[in-house]
Coordinates of C-alpha atoms and ligand atoms in Angstrom, one line a residue:
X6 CA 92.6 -52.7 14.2
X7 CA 93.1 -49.6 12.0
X8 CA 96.3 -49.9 9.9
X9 CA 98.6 -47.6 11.1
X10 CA 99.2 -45.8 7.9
X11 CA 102.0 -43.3 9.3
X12 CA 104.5 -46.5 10.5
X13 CA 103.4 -47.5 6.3
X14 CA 105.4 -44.3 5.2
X15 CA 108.4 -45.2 7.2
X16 CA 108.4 -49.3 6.4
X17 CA 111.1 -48.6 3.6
X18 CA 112.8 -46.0 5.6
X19 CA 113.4 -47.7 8.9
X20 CA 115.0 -50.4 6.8
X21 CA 117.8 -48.5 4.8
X22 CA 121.3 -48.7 4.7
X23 CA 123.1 -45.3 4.6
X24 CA 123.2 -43.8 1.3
X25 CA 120.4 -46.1 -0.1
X26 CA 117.6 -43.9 -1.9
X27 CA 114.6 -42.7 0.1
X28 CA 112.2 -43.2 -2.4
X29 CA 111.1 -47.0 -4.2
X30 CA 113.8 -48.0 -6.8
X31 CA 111.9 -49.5 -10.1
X32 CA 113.6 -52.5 -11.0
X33 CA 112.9 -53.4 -14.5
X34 CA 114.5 -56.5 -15.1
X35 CA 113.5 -59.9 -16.3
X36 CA 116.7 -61.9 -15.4
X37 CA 119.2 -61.8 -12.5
X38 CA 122.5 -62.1 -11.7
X39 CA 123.0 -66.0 -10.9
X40 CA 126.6 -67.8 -10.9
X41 CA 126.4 -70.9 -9.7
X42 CA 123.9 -71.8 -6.9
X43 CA 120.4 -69.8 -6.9
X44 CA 119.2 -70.9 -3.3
X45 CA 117.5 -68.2 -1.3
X46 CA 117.9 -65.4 -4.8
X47 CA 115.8 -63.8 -7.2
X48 CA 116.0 -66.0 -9.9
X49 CA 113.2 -64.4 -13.1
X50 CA 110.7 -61.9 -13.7
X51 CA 107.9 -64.5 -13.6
X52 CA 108.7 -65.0 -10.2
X53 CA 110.3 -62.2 -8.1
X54 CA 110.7 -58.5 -8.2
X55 CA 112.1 -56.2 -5.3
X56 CA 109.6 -53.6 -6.4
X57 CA 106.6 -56.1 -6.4
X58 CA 108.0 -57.2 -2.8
X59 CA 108.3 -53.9 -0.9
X60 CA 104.5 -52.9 -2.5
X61 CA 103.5 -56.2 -1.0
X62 CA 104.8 -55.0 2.4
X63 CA 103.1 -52.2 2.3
X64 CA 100.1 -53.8 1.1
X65 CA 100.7 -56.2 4.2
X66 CA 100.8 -53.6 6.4
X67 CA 97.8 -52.4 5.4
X68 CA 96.1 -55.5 5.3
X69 CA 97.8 -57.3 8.3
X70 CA 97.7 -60.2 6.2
X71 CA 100.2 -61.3 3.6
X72 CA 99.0 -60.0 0.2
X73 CA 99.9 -61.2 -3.1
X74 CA 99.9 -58.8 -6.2
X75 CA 98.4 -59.2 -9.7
X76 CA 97.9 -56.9 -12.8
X77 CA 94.2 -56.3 -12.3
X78 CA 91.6 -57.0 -9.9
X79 CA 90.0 -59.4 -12.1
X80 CA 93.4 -61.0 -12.1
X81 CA 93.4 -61.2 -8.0
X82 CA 89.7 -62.5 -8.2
X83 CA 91.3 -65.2 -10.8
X84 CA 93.8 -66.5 -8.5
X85 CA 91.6 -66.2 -5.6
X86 CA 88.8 -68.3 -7.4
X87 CA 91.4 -70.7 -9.1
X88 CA 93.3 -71.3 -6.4
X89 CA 90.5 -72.3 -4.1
X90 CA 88.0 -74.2 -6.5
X91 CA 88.0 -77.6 -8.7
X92 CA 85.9 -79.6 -10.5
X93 CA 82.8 -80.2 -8.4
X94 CA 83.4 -78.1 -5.9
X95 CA 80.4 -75.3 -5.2
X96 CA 80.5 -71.3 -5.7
X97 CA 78.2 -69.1 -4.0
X98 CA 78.4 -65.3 -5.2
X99 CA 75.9 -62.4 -5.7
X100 CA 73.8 -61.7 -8.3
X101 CA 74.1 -58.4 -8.1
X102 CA 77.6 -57.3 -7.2
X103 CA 80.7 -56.1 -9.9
X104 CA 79.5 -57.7 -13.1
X105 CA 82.5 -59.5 -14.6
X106 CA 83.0 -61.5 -11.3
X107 CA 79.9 -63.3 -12.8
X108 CA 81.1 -63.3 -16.0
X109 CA 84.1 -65.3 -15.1
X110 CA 82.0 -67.8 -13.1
X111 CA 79.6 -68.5 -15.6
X112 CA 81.6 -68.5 -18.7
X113 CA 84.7 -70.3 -17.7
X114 CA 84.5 -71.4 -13.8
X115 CA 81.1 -73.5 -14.7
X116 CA 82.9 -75.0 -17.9
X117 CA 85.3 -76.5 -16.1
X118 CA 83.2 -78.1 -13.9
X119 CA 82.4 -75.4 -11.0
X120 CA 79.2 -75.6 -10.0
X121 CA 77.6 -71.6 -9.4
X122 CA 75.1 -70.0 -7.4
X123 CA 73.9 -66.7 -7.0
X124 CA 71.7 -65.1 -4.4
X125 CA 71.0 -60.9 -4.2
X126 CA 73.1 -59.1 -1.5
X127 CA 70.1 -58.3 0.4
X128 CA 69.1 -61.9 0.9
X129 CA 72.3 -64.1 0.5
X130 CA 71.4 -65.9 3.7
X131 CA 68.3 -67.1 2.9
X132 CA 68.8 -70.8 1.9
X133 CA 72.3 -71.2 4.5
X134 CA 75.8 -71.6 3.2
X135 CA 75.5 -75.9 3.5
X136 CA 77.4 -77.4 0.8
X137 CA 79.3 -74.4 -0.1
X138 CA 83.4 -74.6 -1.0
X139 CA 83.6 -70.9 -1.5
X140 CA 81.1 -68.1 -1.0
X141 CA 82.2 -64.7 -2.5
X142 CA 80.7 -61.6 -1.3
X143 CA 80.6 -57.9 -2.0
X144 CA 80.2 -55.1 0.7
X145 CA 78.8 -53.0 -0.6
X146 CA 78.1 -54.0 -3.2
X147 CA 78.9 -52.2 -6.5
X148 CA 77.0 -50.6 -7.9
X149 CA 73.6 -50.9 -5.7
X150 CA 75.7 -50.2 -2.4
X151 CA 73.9 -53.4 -0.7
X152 CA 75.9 -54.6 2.6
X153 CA 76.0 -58.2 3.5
X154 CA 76.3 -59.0 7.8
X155 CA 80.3 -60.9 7.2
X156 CA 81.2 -61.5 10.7
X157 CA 77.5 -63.5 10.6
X158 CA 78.1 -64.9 7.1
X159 CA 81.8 -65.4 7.2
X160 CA 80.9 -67.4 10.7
X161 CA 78.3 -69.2 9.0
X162 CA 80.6 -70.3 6.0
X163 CA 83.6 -71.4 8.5
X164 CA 81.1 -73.5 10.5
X165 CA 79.8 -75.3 7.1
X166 CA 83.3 -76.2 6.3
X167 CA 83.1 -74.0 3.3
X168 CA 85.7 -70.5 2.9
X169 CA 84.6 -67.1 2.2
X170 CA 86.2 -64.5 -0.1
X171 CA 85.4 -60.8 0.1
X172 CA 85.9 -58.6 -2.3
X173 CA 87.1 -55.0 -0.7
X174 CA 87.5 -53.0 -3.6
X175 CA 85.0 -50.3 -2.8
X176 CA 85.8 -49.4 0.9
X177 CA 89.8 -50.4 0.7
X178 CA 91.5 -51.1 3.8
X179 CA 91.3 -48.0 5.9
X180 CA 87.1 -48.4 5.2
X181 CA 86.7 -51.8 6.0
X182 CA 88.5 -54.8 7.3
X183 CA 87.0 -58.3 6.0
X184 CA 89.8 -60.4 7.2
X185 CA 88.9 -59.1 11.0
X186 CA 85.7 -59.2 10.0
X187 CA 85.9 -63.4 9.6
X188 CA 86.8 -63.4 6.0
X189 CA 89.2 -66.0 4.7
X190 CA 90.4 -64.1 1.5
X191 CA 90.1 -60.4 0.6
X192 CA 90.2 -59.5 -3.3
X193 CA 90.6 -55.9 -4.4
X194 CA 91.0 -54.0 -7.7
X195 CA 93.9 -51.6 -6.9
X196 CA 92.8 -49.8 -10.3
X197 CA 90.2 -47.9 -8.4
X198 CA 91.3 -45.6 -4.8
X199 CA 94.5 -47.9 -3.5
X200 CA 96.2 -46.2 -6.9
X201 CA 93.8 -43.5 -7.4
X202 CA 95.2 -41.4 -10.2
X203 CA 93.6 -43.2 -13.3
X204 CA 96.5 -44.3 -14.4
X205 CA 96.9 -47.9 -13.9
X206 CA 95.4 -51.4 -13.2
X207 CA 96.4 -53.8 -10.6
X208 CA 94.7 -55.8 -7.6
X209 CA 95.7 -57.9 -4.8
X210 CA 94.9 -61.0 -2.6
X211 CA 95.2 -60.9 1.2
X212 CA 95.1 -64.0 3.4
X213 CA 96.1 -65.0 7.0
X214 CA 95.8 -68.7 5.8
X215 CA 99.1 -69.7 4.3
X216 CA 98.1 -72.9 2.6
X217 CA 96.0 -70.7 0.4
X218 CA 98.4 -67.8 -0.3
X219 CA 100.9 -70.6 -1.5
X220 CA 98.0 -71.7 -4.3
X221 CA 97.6 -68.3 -5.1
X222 CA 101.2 -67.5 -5.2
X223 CA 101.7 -70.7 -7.4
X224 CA 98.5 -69.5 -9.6
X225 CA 100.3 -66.5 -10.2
X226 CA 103.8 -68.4 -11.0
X227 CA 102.0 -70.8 -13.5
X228 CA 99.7 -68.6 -15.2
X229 CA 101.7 -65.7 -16.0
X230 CA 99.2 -63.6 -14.2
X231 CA 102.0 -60.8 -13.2
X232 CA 102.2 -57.5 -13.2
X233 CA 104.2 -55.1 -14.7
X234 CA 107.1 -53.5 -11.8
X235 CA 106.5 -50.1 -13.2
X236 CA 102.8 -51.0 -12.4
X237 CA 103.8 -52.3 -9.0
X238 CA 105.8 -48.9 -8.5
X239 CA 103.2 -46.2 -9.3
X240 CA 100.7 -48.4 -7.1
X241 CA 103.2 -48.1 -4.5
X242 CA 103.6 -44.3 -5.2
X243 CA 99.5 -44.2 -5.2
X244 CA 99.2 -45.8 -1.4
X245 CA 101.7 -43.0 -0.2
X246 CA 98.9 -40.6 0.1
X247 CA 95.9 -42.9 -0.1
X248 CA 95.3 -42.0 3.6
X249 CA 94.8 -37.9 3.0
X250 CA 92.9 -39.1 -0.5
X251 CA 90.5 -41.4 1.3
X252 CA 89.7 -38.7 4.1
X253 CA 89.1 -36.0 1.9
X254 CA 87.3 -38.7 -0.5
X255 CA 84.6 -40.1 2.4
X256 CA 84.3 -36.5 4.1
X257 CA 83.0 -34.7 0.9
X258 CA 81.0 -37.9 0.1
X259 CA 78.9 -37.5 3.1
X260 CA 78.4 -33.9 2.6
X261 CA 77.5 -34.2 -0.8
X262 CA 75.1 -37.1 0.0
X263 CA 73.1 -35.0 2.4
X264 CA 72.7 -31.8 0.0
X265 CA 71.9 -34.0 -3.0
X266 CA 69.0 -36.1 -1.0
X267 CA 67.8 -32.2 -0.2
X268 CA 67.6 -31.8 -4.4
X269 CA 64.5 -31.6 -6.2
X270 CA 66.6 -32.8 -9.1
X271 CA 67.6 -36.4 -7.2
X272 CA 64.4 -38.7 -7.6
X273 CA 66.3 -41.3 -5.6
X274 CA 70.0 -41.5 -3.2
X275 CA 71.7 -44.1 -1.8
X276 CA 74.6 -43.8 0.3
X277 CA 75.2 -46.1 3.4
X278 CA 76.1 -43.1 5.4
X279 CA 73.2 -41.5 5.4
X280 CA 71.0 -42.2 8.2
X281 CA 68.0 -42.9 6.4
X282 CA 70.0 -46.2 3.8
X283 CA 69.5 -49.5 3.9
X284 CA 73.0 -49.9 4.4
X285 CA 73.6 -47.4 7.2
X286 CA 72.9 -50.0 10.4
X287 CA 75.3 -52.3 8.7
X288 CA 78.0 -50.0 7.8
X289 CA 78.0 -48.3 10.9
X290 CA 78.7 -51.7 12.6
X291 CA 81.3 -53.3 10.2
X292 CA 83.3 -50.2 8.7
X293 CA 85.2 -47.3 9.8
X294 CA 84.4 -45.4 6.8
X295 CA 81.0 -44.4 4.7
X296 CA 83.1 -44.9 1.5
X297 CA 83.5 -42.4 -1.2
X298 CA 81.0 -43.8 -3.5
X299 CA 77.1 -42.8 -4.0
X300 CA 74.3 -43.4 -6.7
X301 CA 71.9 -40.7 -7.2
X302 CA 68.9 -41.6 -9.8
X303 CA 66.9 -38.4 -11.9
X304 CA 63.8 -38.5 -13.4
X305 CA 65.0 -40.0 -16.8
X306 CA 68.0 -41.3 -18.6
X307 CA 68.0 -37.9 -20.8
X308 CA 68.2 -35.7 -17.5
X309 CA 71.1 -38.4 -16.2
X310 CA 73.0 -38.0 -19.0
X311 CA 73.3 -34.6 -19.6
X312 CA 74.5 -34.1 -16.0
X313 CA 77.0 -36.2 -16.2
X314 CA 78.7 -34.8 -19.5
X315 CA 77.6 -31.4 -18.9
X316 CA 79.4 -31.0 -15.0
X317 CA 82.6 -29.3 -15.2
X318 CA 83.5 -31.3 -12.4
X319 CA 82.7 -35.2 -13.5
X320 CA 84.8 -37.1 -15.5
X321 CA 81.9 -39.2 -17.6
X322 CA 83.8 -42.2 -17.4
X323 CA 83.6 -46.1 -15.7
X324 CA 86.1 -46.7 -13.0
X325 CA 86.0 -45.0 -9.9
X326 CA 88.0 -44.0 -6.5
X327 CA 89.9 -41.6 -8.8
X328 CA 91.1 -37.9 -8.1
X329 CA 89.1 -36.6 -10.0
X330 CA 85.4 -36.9 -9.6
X331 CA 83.4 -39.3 -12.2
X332 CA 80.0 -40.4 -12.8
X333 CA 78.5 -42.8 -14.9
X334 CA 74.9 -44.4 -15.5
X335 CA 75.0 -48.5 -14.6
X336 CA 72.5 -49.1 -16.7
X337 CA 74.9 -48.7 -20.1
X338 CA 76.6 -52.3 -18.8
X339 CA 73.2 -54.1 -18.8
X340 CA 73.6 -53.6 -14.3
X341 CA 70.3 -54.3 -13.0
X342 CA 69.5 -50.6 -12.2
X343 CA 67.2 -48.1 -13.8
X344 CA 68.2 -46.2 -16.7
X345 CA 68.9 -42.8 -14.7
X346 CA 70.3 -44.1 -12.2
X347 CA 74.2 -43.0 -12.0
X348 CA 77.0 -43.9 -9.8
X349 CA 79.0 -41.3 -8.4
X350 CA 82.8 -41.3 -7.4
X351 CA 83.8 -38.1 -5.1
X352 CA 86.8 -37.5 -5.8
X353 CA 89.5 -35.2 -4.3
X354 CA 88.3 -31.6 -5.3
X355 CA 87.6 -29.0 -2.6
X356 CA 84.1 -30.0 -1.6
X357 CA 82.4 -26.7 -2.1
X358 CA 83.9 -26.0 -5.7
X359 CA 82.7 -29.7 -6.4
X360 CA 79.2 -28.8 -5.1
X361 CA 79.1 -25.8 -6.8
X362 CA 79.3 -27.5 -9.9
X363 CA 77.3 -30.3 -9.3
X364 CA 74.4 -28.0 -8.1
X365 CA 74.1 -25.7 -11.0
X366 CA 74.6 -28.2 -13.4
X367 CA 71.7 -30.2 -11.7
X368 CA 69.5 -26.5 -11.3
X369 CA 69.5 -26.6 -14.9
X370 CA 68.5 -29.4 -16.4
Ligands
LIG426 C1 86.8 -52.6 -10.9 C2 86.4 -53.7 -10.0 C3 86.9 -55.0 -10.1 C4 87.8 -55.4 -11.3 O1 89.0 -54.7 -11.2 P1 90.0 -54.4 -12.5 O2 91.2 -53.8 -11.8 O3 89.2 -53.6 -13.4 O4 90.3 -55.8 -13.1 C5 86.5 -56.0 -9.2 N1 85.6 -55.7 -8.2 C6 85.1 -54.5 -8.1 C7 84.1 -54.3 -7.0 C8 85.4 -53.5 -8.9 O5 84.9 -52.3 -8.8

């Protein structure tokens, strides 16, 4: 079901004494208060924080699923991955989804014993999930905007015995719902629209199955992996108006989408909403929402470049699911893409300014 993000607003509200504050305290503390006996109190930074709490109730809420908070996405991925794997156990994930996901499995996850896979998103079920301790997906996948079927796979996985993670990072919760979908674990890097104003990293696992969330939780304990409460209080800040963001975010995408596939400038488009993708059949099944992300590709990397740093309107940057709009060609991290190829973030600019700008900057180059 679609989380009901005006009861989110009012979660803290509803719940205050008279004369509390309205708005999330920041508590920046490492110690507590503790005379005597600690049961059932906050005891250290490491391991509780009211500000970390309420974000994880709204996070919660938007999941309906517990969630756990970590500094980065890469640090939810960890303590997903950690908390689920040993030595010999088996890792499934896609070749072609957000880049150091591999790099963790390959350089340090394999080391110690992990044994890893990876399959494309466009054919991750060829070959069956048999075998299989966790298989980590991406949908869509970032950058290529590939969709995976996860009720299918994430039915596929459960019946082999094995769990499946998903990471959610590019749709969010109000886009797409893995955890209804099937999915064991959702994984998201809160850096990107959950926060949405550039100015902070910080991801989150969400799980129904409470003997995992208890690994993760513990991961998170032991290794340190923790973020910052003033972190935990602008994402909190952030998810106040993610709602209105998204909206605005997904609406323009579309438009933009269908005006840039009409451009003699755009060789190449791919967005999932667009009636003609790859993706469209599967993301009109499994999310509410097109996303606010599309790749265009021109006819060379010199044209793709100067667009991007030329557009008044595109932050030439990495990162995405910001205000502001940004662009950036894949192909500068080694992605599998061709060299003109650029991702593009929509931002939160009024969409006929922002297509102003991006059309006479493309008329010209
Ligand atoms: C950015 C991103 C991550 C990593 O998140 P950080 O917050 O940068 O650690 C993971 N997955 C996807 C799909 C991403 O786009």
């Amino acid at each position: 079901m679609a989380p009901k993000t005006g009861e989110m607003l009012h979660l803290r509200g509803n719940a205050l004494n008279a004369g509390e504050p309205v708005a999330l305290p920041l508590t920046q503390s490492s110690m507590y208060h503790l005379p005597g006996v600690t049961e059932g109190l906050a005891t250290y930074g490491r391991v509780d924080n009211p500000t970390w709490e309420h974000l994880e109730h709204v996070l919660a809420h938007l999941e309906d699923a517990p969630c756990l908070i970590f500094p980065s996405g890469m640090g939810a991925i960890s303590a997903a991955l950690f908390a689920t794997l040993k030595a010999g156990s088996r890792l499934l994930i896609p070749s072609d989804g957000y880049y150091v996901t591999r790099v963790l499995a390959d350089q340090f996850l394999s080391g110690l014993g992990v044994s890893v896979t990876e399959r494309p998103t466009t054919t991750f079920t060829e070959g069956g999930f048999d075998g299989f301790d966790v298989v980590f997906v991406e949908s869509p996948s970032n950058p290529g905007l590939d969709m995976m079927d996860l009720p299918a796979i994430a039915a596929s996985v459960r019946a082999a015995g094995g769990i499946t993670v998903a990471d959610n990072t590019t749709l969010t919760p109000l886009g797409q719902r893995p955890l209804d979908l099937g999915v064991d674990v959702v994984v998201a890097s809160d850096t990107k629209a959950m926060g949405g104003h550039s100015d902070l990293l910080m991801g989150h696992v969400a799980s129904r199955n409470a003997q995992i969330m208890e690994q993760v939780e513990d991961w998170r304990r032991v290794s340190g992996a923790i973020p910052g409460p003033y972190e935990a209080w602008l994402l909190h800040r952030g998810l106040e108006t993610l709602d209105v963001r998204f909206d605005r975010m997904c609406t323009s995408a579309l438009v933009l989408a269908e005006r840039l596939a009409e451009h003699h400038a755009v060789k190449h488009i791919r967005y999932p909403g667009l009636p003609g993708d790859p993706s469209h059949t599967l993301a009109k099944a499994q999310t509410t929402r097109f996303g606010f992300l599309l790749s265009i590709t021109l006819e060379t990397e010199d044209k793709a470049e100067t667009f991007i740093n030329s557009c008044p309107m595109l932050r030439p940057a990495t990162s995405f699911g910001g205000v502001h709009s940004s662009a950036e060609r894949r192909a500068r991290w080694g992605d599998d893409v061709d060299p003109a190829f650029i991702r593009l973030s929509v931002g939160c600019e009024p969409v006929e300014e922002l297509w102003q700008s991006i059309e006479t900057s493309l008329n010209v180059l």
